[in-house]
XYZ file of C-alpha atoms in Angstrom:
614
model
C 116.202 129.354 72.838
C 119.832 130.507 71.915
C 121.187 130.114 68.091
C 123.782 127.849 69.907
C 121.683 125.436 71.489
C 119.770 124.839 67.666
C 123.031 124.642 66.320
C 124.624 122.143 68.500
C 125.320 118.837 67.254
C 123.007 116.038 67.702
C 124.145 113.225 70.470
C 122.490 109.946 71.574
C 120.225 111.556 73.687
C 119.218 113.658 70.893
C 118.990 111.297 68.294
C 116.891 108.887 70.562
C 114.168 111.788 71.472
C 113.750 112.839 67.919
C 113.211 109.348 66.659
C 110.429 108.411 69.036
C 108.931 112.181 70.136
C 106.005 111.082 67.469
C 106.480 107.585 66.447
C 103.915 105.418 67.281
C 106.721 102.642 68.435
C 107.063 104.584 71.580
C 103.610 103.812 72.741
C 103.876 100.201 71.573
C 107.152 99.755 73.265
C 105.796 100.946 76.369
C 103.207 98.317 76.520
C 105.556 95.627 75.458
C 107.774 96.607 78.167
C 104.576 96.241 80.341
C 103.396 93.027 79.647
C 106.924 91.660 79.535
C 107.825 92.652 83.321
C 104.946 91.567 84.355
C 104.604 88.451 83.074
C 108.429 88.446 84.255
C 107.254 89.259 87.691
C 104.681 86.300 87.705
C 107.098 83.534 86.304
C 110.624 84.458 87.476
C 111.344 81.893 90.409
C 111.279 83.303 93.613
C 113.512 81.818 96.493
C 113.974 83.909 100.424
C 117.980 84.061 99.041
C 120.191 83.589 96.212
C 121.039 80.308 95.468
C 125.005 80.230 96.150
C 126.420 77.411 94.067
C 128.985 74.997 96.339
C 130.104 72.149 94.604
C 130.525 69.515 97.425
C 130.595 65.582 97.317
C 131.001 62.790 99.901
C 132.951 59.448 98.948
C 132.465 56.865 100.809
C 134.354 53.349 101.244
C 133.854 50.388 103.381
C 136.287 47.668 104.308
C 134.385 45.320 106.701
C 136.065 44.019 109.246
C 138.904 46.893 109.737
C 139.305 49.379 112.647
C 139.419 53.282 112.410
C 143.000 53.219 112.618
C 143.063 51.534 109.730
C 140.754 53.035 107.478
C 142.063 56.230 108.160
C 145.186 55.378 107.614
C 144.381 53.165 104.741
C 141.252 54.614 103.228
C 141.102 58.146 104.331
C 144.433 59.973 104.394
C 145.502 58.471 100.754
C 141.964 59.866 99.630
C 142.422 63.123 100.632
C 145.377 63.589 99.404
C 143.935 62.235 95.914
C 141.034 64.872 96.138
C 143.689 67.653 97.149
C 145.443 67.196 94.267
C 142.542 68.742 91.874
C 142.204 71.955 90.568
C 139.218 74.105 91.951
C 138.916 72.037 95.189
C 139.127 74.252 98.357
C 139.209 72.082 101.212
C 138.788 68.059 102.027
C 137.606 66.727 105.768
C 138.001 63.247 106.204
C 135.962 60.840 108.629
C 137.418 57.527 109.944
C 135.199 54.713 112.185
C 135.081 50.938 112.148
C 134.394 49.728 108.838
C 134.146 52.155 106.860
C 135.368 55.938 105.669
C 134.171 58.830 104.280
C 135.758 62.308 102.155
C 133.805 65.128 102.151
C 135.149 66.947 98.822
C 134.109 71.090 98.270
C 135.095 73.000 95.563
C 135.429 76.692 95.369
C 132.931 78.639 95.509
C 131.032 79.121 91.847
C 132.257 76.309 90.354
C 130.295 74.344 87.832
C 128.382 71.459 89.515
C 128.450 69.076 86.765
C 131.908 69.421 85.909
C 133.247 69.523 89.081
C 132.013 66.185 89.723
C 133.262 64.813 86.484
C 136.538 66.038 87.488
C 135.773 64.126 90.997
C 135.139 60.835 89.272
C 138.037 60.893 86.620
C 140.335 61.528 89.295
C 138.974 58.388 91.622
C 138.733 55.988 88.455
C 142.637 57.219 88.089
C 143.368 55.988 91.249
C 141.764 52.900 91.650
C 144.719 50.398 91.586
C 145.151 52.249 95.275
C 142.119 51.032 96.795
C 143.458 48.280 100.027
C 142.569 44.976 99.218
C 139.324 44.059 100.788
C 137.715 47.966 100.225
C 134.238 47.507 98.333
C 133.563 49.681 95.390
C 133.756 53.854 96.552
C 130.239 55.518 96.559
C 130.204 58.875 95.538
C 127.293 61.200 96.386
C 127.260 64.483 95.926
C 125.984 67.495 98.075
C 123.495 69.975 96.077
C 121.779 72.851 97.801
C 118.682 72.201 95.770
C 118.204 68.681 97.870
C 117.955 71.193 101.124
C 114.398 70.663 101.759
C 112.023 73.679 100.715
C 109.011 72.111 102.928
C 108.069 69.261 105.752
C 105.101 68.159 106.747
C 104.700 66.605 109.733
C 101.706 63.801 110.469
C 100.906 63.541 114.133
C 98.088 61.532 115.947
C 96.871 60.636 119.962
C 95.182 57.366 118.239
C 98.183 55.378 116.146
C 101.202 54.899 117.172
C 104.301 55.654 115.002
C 104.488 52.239 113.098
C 100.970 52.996 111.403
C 101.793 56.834 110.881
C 104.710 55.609 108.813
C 102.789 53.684 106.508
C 100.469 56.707 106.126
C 103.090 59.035 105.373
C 104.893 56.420 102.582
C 101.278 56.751 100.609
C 101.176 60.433 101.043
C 104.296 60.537 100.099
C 104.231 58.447 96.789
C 101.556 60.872 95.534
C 103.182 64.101 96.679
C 106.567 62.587 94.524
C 104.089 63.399 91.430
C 103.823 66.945 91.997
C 106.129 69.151 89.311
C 108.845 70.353 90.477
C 109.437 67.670 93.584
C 112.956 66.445 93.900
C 114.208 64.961 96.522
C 111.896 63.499 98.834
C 112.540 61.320 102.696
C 110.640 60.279 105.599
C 111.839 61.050 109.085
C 110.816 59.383 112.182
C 108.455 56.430 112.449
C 109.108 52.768 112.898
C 109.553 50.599 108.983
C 107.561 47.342 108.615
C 110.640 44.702 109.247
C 111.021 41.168 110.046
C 112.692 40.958 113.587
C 114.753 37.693 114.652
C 114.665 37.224 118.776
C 117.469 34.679 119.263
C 117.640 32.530 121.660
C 120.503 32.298 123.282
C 120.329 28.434 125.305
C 118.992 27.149 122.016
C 121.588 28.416 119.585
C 124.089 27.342 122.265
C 122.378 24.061 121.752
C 122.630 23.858 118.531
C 126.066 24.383 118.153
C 125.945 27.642 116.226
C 127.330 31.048 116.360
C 125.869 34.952 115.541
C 127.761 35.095 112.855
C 127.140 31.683 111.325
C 123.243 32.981 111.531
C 124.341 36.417 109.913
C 125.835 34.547 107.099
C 123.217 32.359 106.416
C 120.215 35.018 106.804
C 122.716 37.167 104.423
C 122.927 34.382 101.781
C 119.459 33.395 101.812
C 118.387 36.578 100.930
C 119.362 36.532 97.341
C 118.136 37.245 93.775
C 120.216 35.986 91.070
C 120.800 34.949 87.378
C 121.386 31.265 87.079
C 121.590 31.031 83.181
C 119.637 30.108 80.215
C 117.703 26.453 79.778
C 118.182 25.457 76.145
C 115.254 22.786 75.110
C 113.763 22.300 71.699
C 115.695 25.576 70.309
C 114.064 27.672 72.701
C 115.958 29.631 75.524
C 115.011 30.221 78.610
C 116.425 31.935 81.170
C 116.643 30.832 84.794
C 116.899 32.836 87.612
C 117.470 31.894 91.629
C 114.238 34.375 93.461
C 115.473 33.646 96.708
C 114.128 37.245 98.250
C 112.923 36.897 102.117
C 108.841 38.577 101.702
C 107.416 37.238 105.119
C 108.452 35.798 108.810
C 107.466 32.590 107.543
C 109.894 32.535 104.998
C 112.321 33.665 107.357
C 111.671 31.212 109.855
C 112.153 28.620 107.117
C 116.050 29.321 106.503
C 117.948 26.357 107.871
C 121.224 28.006 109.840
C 122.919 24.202 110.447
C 122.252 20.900 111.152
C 122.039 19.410 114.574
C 124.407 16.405 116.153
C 121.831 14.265 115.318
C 121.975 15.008 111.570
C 118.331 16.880 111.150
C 118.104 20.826 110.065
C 118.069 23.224 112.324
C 115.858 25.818 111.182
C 115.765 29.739 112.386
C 112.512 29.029 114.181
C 113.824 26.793 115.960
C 116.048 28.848 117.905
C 114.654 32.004 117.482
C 111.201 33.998 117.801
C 110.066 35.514 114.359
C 108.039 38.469 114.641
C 106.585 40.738 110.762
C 105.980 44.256 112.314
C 107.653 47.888 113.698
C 111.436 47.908 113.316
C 113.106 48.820 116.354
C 112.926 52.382 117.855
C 115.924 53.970 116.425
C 115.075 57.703 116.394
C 111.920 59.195 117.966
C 109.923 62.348 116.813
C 107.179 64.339 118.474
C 104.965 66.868 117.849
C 103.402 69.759 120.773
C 100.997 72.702 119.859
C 101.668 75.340 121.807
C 98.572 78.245 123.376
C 99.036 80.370 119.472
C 97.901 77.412 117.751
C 94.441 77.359 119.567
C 94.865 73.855 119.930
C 94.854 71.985 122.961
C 98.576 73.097 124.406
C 101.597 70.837 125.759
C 100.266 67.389 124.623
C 102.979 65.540 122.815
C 102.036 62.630 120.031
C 104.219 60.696 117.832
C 104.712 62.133 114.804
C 106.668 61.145 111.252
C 107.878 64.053 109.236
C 107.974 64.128 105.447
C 110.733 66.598 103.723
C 110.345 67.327 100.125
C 113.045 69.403 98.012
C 112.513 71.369 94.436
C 113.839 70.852 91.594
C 116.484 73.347 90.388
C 115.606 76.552 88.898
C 111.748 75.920 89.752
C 109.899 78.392 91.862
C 109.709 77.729 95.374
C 106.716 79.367 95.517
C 104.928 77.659 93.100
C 106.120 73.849 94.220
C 105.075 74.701 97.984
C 101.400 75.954 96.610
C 101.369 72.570 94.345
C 102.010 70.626 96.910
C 100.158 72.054 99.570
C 96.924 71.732 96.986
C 97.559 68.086 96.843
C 97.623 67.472 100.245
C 94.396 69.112 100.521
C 93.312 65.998 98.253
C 95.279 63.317 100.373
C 93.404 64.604 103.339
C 89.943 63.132 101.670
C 91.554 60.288 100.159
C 94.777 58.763 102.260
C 95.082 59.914 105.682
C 92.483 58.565 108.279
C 90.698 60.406 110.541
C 92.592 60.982 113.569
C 95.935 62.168 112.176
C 96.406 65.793 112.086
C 98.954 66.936 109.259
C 100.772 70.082 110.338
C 103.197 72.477 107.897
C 106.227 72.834 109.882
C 108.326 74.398 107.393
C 107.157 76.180 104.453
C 110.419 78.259 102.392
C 108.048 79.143 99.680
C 105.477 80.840 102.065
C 108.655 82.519 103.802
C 109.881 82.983 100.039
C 106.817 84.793 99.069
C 106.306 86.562 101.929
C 109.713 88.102 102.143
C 109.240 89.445 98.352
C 106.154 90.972 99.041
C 107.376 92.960 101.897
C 109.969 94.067 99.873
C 108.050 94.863 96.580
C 105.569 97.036 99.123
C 109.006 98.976 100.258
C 109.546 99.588 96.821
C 106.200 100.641 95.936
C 106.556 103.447 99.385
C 109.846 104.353 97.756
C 108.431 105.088 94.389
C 105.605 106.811 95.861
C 107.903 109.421 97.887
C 109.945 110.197 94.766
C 106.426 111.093 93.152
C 105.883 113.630 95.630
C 109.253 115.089 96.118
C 109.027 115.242 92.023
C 105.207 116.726 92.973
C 106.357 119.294 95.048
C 109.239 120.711 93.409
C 108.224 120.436 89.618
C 104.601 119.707 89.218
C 102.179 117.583 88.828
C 102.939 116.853 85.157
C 106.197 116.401 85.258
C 105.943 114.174 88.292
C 103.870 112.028 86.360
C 106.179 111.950 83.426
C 108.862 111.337 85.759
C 106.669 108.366 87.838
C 106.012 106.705 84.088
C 109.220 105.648 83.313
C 109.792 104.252 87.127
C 108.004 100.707 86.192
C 109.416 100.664 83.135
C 112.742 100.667 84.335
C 111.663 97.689 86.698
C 110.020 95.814 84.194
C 113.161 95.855 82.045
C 115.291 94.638 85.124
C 112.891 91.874 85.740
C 112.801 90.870 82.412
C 116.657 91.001 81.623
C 117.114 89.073 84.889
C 114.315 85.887 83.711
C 116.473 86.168 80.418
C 120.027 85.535 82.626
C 118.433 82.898 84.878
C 117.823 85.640 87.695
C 115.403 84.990 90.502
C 113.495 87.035 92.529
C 114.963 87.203 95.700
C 115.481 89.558 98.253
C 119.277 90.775 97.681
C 117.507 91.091 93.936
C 115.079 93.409 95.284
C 117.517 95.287 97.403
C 119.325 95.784 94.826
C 116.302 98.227 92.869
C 115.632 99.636 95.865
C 119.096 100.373 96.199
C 119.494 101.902 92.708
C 116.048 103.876 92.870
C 117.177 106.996 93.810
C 119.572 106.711 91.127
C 117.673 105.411 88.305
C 115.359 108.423 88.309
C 117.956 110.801 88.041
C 118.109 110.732 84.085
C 114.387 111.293 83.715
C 114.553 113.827 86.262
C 117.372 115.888 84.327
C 115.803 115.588 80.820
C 112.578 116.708 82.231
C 114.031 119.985 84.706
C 115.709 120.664 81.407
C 112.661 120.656 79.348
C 110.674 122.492 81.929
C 113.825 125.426 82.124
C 113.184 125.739 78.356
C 109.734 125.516 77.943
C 109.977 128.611 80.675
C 111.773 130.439 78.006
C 109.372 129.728 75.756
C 110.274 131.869 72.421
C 107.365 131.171 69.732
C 109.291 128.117 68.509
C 108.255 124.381 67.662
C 107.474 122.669 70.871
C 108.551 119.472 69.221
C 112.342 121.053 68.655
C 112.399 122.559 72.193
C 112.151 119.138 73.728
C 114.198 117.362 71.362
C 117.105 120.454 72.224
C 116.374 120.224 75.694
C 117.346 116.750 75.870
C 120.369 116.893 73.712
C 122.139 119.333 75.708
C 122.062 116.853 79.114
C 122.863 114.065 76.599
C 126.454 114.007 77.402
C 126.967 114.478 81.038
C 123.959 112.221 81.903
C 125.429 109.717 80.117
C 128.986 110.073 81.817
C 127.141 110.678 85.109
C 125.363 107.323 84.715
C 128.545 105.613 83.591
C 130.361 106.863 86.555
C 127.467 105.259 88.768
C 127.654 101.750 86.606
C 131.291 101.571 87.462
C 130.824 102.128 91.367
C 129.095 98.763 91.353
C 130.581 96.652 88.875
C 133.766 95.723 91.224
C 131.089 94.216 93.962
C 130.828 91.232 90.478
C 134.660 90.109 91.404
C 134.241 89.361 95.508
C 134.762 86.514 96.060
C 133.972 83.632 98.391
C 130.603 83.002 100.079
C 129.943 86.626 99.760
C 129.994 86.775 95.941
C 127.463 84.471 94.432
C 125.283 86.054 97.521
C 125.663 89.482 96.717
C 125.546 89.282 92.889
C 122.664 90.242 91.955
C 123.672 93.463 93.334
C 126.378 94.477 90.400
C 123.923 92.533 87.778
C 120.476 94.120 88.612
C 121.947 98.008 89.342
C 123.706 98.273 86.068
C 120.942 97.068 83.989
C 118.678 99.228 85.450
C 120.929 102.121 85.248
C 121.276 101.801 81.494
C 117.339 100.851 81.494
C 116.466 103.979 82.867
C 119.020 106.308 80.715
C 117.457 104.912 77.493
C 113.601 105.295 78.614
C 114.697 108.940 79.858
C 115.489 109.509 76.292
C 112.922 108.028 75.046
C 109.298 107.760 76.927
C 110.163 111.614 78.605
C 110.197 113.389 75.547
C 107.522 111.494 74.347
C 104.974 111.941 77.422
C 106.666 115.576 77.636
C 105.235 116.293 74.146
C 101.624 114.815 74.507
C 100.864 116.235 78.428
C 102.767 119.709 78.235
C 101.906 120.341 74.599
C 98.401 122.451 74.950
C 98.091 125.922 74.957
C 96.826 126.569 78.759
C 100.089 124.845 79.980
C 102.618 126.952 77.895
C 100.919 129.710 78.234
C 101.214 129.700 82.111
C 104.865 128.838 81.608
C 105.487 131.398 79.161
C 104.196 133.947 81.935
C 105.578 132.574 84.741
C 109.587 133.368 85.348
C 111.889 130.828 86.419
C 113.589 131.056 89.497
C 116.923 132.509 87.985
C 114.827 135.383 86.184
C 113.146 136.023 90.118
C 116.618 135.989 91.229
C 117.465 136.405 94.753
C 113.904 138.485 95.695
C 112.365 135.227 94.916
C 109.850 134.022 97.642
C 111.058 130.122 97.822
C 112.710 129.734 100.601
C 115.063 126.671 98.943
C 116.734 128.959 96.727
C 116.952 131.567 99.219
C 118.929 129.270 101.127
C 120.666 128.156 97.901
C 121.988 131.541 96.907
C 122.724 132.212 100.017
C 125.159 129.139 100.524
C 126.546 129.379 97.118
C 127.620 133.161 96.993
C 130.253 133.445 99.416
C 131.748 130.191 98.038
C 131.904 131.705 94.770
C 133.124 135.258 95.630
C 136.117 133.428 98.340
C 138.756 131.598 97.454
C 139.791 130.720 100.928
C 135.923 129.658 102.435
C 135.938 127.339 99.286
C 139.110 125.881 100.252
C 137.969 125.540 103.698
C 134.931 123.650 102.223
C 137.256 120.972 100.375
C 138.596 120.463 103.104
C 136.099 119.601 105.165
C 134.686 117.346 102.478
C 137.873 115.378 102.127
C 138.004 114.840 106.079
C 134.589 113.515 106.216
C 135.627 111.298 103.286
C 138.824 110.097 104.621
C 136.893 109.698 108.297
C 134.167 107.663 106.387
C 136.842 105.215 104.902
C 138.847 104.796 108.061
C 135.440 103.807 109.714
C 136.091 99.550 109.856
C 139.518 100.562 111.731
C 138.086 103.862 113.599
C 134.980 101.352 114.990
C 132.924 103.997 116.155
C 130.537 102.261 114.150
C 131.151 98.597 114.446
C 129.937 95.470 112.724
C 126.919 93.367 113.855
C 127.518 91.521 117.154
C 130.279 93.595 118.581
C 130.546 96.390 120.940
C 131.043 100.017 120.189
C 130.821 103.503 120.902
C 127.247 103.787 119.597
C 126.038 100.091 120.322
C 124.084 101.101 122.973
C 122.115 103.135 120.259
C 121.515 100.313 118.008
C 123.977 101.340 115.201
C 125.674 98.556 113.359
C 127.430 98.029 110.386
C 125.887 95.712 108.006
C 124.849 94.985 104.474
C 120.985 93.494 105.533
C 118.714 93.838 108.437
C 118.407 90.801 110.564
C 116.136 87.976 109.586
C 113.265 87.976 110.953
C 112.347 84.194 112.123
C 109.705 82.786 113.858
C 111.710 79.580 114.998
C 114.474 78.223 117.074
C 116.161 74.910 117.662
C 117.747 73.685 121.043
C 119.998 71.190 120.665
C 121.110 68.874 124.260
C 124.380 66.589 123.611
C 123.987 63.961 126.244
C-alpha cells in the first residue's frame, strides 16, 4: 500500500471500521439487530395496503313532516355552506329526501382524525341558533376506514329459514365481539324478532280512528321515564314510569280510543297481533359453485356477519383470532344444519400478499449472492450476503418504531432499494479485495481499515445522492401520498442502514474470514486484473477495455457518447407526452405487447360483484 493511502486522514468510514474491526460489540450488535427485526417481522401489523387516512363525517338532521324541497333548502344548503367554511375540508355533498337530510363532510387528505372532527363539532355547536324550527338535534357520525370490514362470515342452511339463522348469528356474534382487536361489528340479512300490527281496516273505520291516531298512541305507549322521587318517613325513593312494549300481549293491550258507546277500544280489537320475523326487507343468499366440491347451484338463505379491527392491530392476527373462535362456536352455538362459510378474509389476503412478496425478496437477495459469487468469490459474497438482513432488520424495526406496517408498497419499497442498498458493502469489500491483492507484508488489520477509508467519502455522497432521489415522492400529495409513503420512509432508512453496517459488519467479517494465511497467500500470488492488463483471459474486461479506450483517446466519440446519453434521457422524460408507452387502460404503440406504465402490477382477485339497477 502507498505512503499516501497510510497517511490520509481518517473519515467516518474510517473511524467506524477501526472502532469495531475487533470489538466484541460488533458481534453483539449483529445479533441484536437479529432478534430485533425479527421479532419486528412477527409483531409489526400487517394489512394488503397502507392505511390512507381520510377524515370524513356524515351529519344528519331530521325535520318530520317536511318535503325535500325543504330540507334542502332549509337543512342542507345552509349546512354545507357551514362545513365549507372550515379549514382542511376538501369537499361537502349534500343529500335531501322527505324528512330528513344528510352532509357528508371530507377533509383533506392526511388530516388528523380526531381533530378534524373536533373542528367539525365546534363549528356545528357555533351554528346552532340556525337550525329551522322543528329540526331534531344533528347526529354526527363519522366515516373511519378502520370500520371497513376486515372479514364476513356468512351462515347458510337448506333446514331454517332466515328468521332462525338471525338469531344464530346474534349469539355468534356476541361472542366473536370478545375477540381482541374486534371493532366494529353488524349483521346483514335475516329477518329481527318484531311485534307486527295487521290492521284492520273495516274495524278501525268502525271505531272512528285514524293511522296516525294508532301511530301516536303505539309511539307514546312505548315509553320509559323518570317520574320523580317519593319522600316517606325521610327516605327517598325514586319513581320511574316502565312503560316498555316486551310482548304482543302487551301490545295488544294499548287502548288507541274509546268507542261511541264510551268503552276502550283496544289494539286487538282492530288489529291482528303477531311476536315473530319482521318483514322481508332485504334478502341474502348463498350458492357453492363446482370448486367448492359441494353440491353446486343450490341457493339457501343466508345472514352475513361483518366484523372490523381495531386500529393499528394486525389484520392478520384478528382474522386468525377470530377464525379460532368460531371453530369453538361451531361445538357450542350453531346447530347442526347451518354451514358457516368465510366469504371474505383481508387478513388471509393480507398475509398472503406479504408472503409472496417476502419470497420475491428472498429470490432477489439470492441473485445478488451469486452475481457477488461469480465476480468476487465466495467469501466476499458471503460478507457481502451478511449485511443484506441486517439492513432489513433495521428497516423493519425503524418502521414498528414509526407506526409502520407491513404492507405491500412497504415491501416494494426494499425490493425497490435492494440493488441499491448493497452497493456500499459491495464497494468497501472490491476495495478491500484490490488491496489485499497488493498485499505488501503489512498489518491485515490496517489494510482493511485503509481500504475502507479511501471509499469513505464518495460512498457516502453516492448514497446521499440516492436518499435525495426519493425524498420528494414524501411531499405528493392527494390519494397518492399517504399510499405511496412508505416508499420515501422505508428507502432512506435503509440506505443509511446499509452505509453504516458496510462500515461496520464488512470490515469486521472481512478481518475474521480473509484473515488466514492460505487466503492471502493465494491473493498475494494472484494479479489483479489491472496488473493482467489487456492479455487478461476474462472476457468482461476484455470488453471493458475495449469500450473504454477509444473514449478515452477521442474527444469527438466521447462527445458523441454524451450525446446520445442526453437524448435517451430527454426521450425517457418526454415519455407521458411521447405515449409510446402509455398508462394502464389506454391504447398505445406497444399495447398490443402488454407494456404499460404503472407504479404496481394488477391485483390479483379472486372475486367480482355484478350489480342490476332495476
Amino acid at each position: 500500500m502507498s505512503e499516501a493511502h497510510q497517511d490520509s486522514p481518517m473519515n467516518v468510514a474510517g473511524k467506524l471500521a477501526k472502532a469495531f474491526l475487533t470489538s466484541k460489540l460488533t458481534a453483539l450488535t449483529i445479533i441484536a439487530v437479529t432478534l430485533t427485526g425479527i421479532l419486528s417481522l412477527l409483531v409489526t401489523p400487517r394489512e394488503y395496503n397502507p392505511q390512507i387516512v381520510v377524515p370524513a363525517a356524515n351529519i344528519i338532521v331530521a325535520k318530520p313532516g317536511a318535503s325535500a324541497e325543504e330540507i334542502g333548502n332549509l337543512i342542507v344548503k345552509p349546512l354545507e355552506a357551514i362545513m365549507n367554511a372550515q379549514s382542511g375540508v376538501d369537499h361537502t355533498f349534500g343529500y335531501a329526501t322527505n324528512d330528513f337530510g344528510a352532509v357528508t363532510v371530507q377533509f383533506k387528505v392526511g388530516q388528523n382524525q380526531e381533530d378534524s372532527l373536533v373542528k367539525l363539532y365546534n363549528q356545528l355547536m357555533q351554528n346552532m341558533d340556525r337550525v329551522p324550527p322543528g329540526a331534531m338535534q344533528p347526529v354526527v357520525r363519522p366515516i373511519n376506514v378502520d370500520d371497513v370490514p376486515i372479514m364476513t362470515l356468512t351462515l347458510a342452511s337448506a333446514r331454517y329459514d332466515d328468521f332462525r339463522m338471525r338469531e344464530v348469528a346474534q349469539r355468534v356474534l356476541e361472542q366473536l365481539r370478545n375477540v381482541p382487536g374486534v371493532s366494529f361489528t353488524q349483521i346483514v340479512g335475516g329477518r329481527a324478532r318484531t311485534v307486527n300490527v295487521w290492521l284492520d281496516a273495516q274495524r278501525l273505520d268502525a271505531a272512528g280512528l285514524t293511522l296516525t291516531q294508532v301511530d301516536q298512541m303505539l309511539r307514546g305507549s312505548n315509553v320509559s321515564a323518570p317520574l320523580g322521587e317519593l319522600t316517606q318517613d325521610n327516605r327517598a325513593r325514586p319513581l320511574r314510569l316502565s312503560g316498555f312494549l316486551g310482548s304482543a300481549d302487551e301490545v295488544g293491550k294499548i287502548v288507541v280510543g274509546v268507542s261511541s258507546m264510551g268503552r276502550p277500544v283496544y289494539l286487538k280489537d282492530i288489529a291482528r297481533i303477531e311476536d315473530g320475523a319482521a318483514e322481508i326487507e332485504e334478502s341474502t343468499r348463498l350458492a357453492y359453485g363446482p370448486a367448492s366440491g359441494k353440491p353446486a347451484g343450490i341457493e339457501n338463505p343466508a345472514v352475513t356477519l361483518e366484523i372490523a379491527k381495531k386500529a393499528g392491530t394486525n389484520a392478520v392476527v384478528v382474522a386468525d383470532a377470530v377464525l379460532a373462535k368460531l371453530d369453538e362456536l361451531k361445538q357450542q352455538a350453531i346447530p347442526a344444519g347451518i354451514e358457516v362459510a368465510v366469504t371474505r378474509n383481508d387478513g388471509a389476503k393480507a398475509n398472503e400478499a406479504v408472503n409472496e412478496l417476502v419470497s420475491h425478496l428472498g429470490i432477489a437477495i439470492g441473485s445478488v449472492v451469486v452475481i457477488l459469487v461469480v465476480f468476487l468469490g465466495w467469501r466476499e459474497a458471503g460478507i457481502v450476503t451478511l449485511t443484506v438482513p441486517l439492513i432489513l432488520f433495521v428497516v423493519l424495526a425503524v418502521g414498528l418504531a414509526f407506526g409502520q406496517t407491513i404492507n405491500r408498497i412497504t415491501l416494494f419499497a426494499l425490493i425497490l432499494s435492494l440493488g441499491l442498498l448493497v452497493d456500499a458493502a459491495i464497494v468497501v469489500i472490491e476495495n478491500i479485495h484490490r488491496h489485499l491483492h497488493h498485499g505488501g507484508g503489512q498489518d491485515f488489520g490496517a489494510t482493511v481499515v485503509a481500504a475502507t477509508n479511501e471509499i469513505g467519502n464518495p460512498t457516502n455522497v453516492a448514497t446521499i445522492a440516492v436518499i435525495l432521489a426519493f425524498i420528494p415522492m414524501a411531499f405528493v400529495t392527494g390519494m397518492m401520498g399517504p399510499f405511496m409513503a412508505p416508499i420515501p420512509f422505508n428507502v432512506p432508512v435503509a440506505m443509511i442502514a446499509s452505509i453504516v453496517i458496510a462500515y461496520m459488519v464488512v470490515p469486521w467479517a472481512s478481518n475474521l474470514w480473509l484473515k488466514n494465511k492460505a487466503a492471502q497467500q493465494a491473493l498475494a500470488n494472484k494479479p489483479t486484473l489491472e496488473d493482467a492488463g489487456a492479455s487478461s483471459q476474462d472476457p468482461l474486461h476484455r470488453a471493458y477495455v475495449a469500450v473504454i479506450k477509444p473514449l478515452i483517446a477521442s474527444s469527438g466519440k466521447r462527445n458523441l457518447t454524451f450525446l446520445i446519453v442526453l437524448g435517451l434521457l430527454v426521450g425517457a422524460m418526454l415519455m407521458p407526452a411521447w405515449q409510446f408507452v402509455r398508462p394502464s387502460g389506454l391504447n398505445g404503440p406497444l399495447s398490443m405487447f402488454g407494456v404499460e406504465l404503472k407504479m404496481l402490477p394488477n391485483d390479483n382477485t379472486n372475486t367480482m360483484l355484478v350489480q342490476v339497477d332495476m
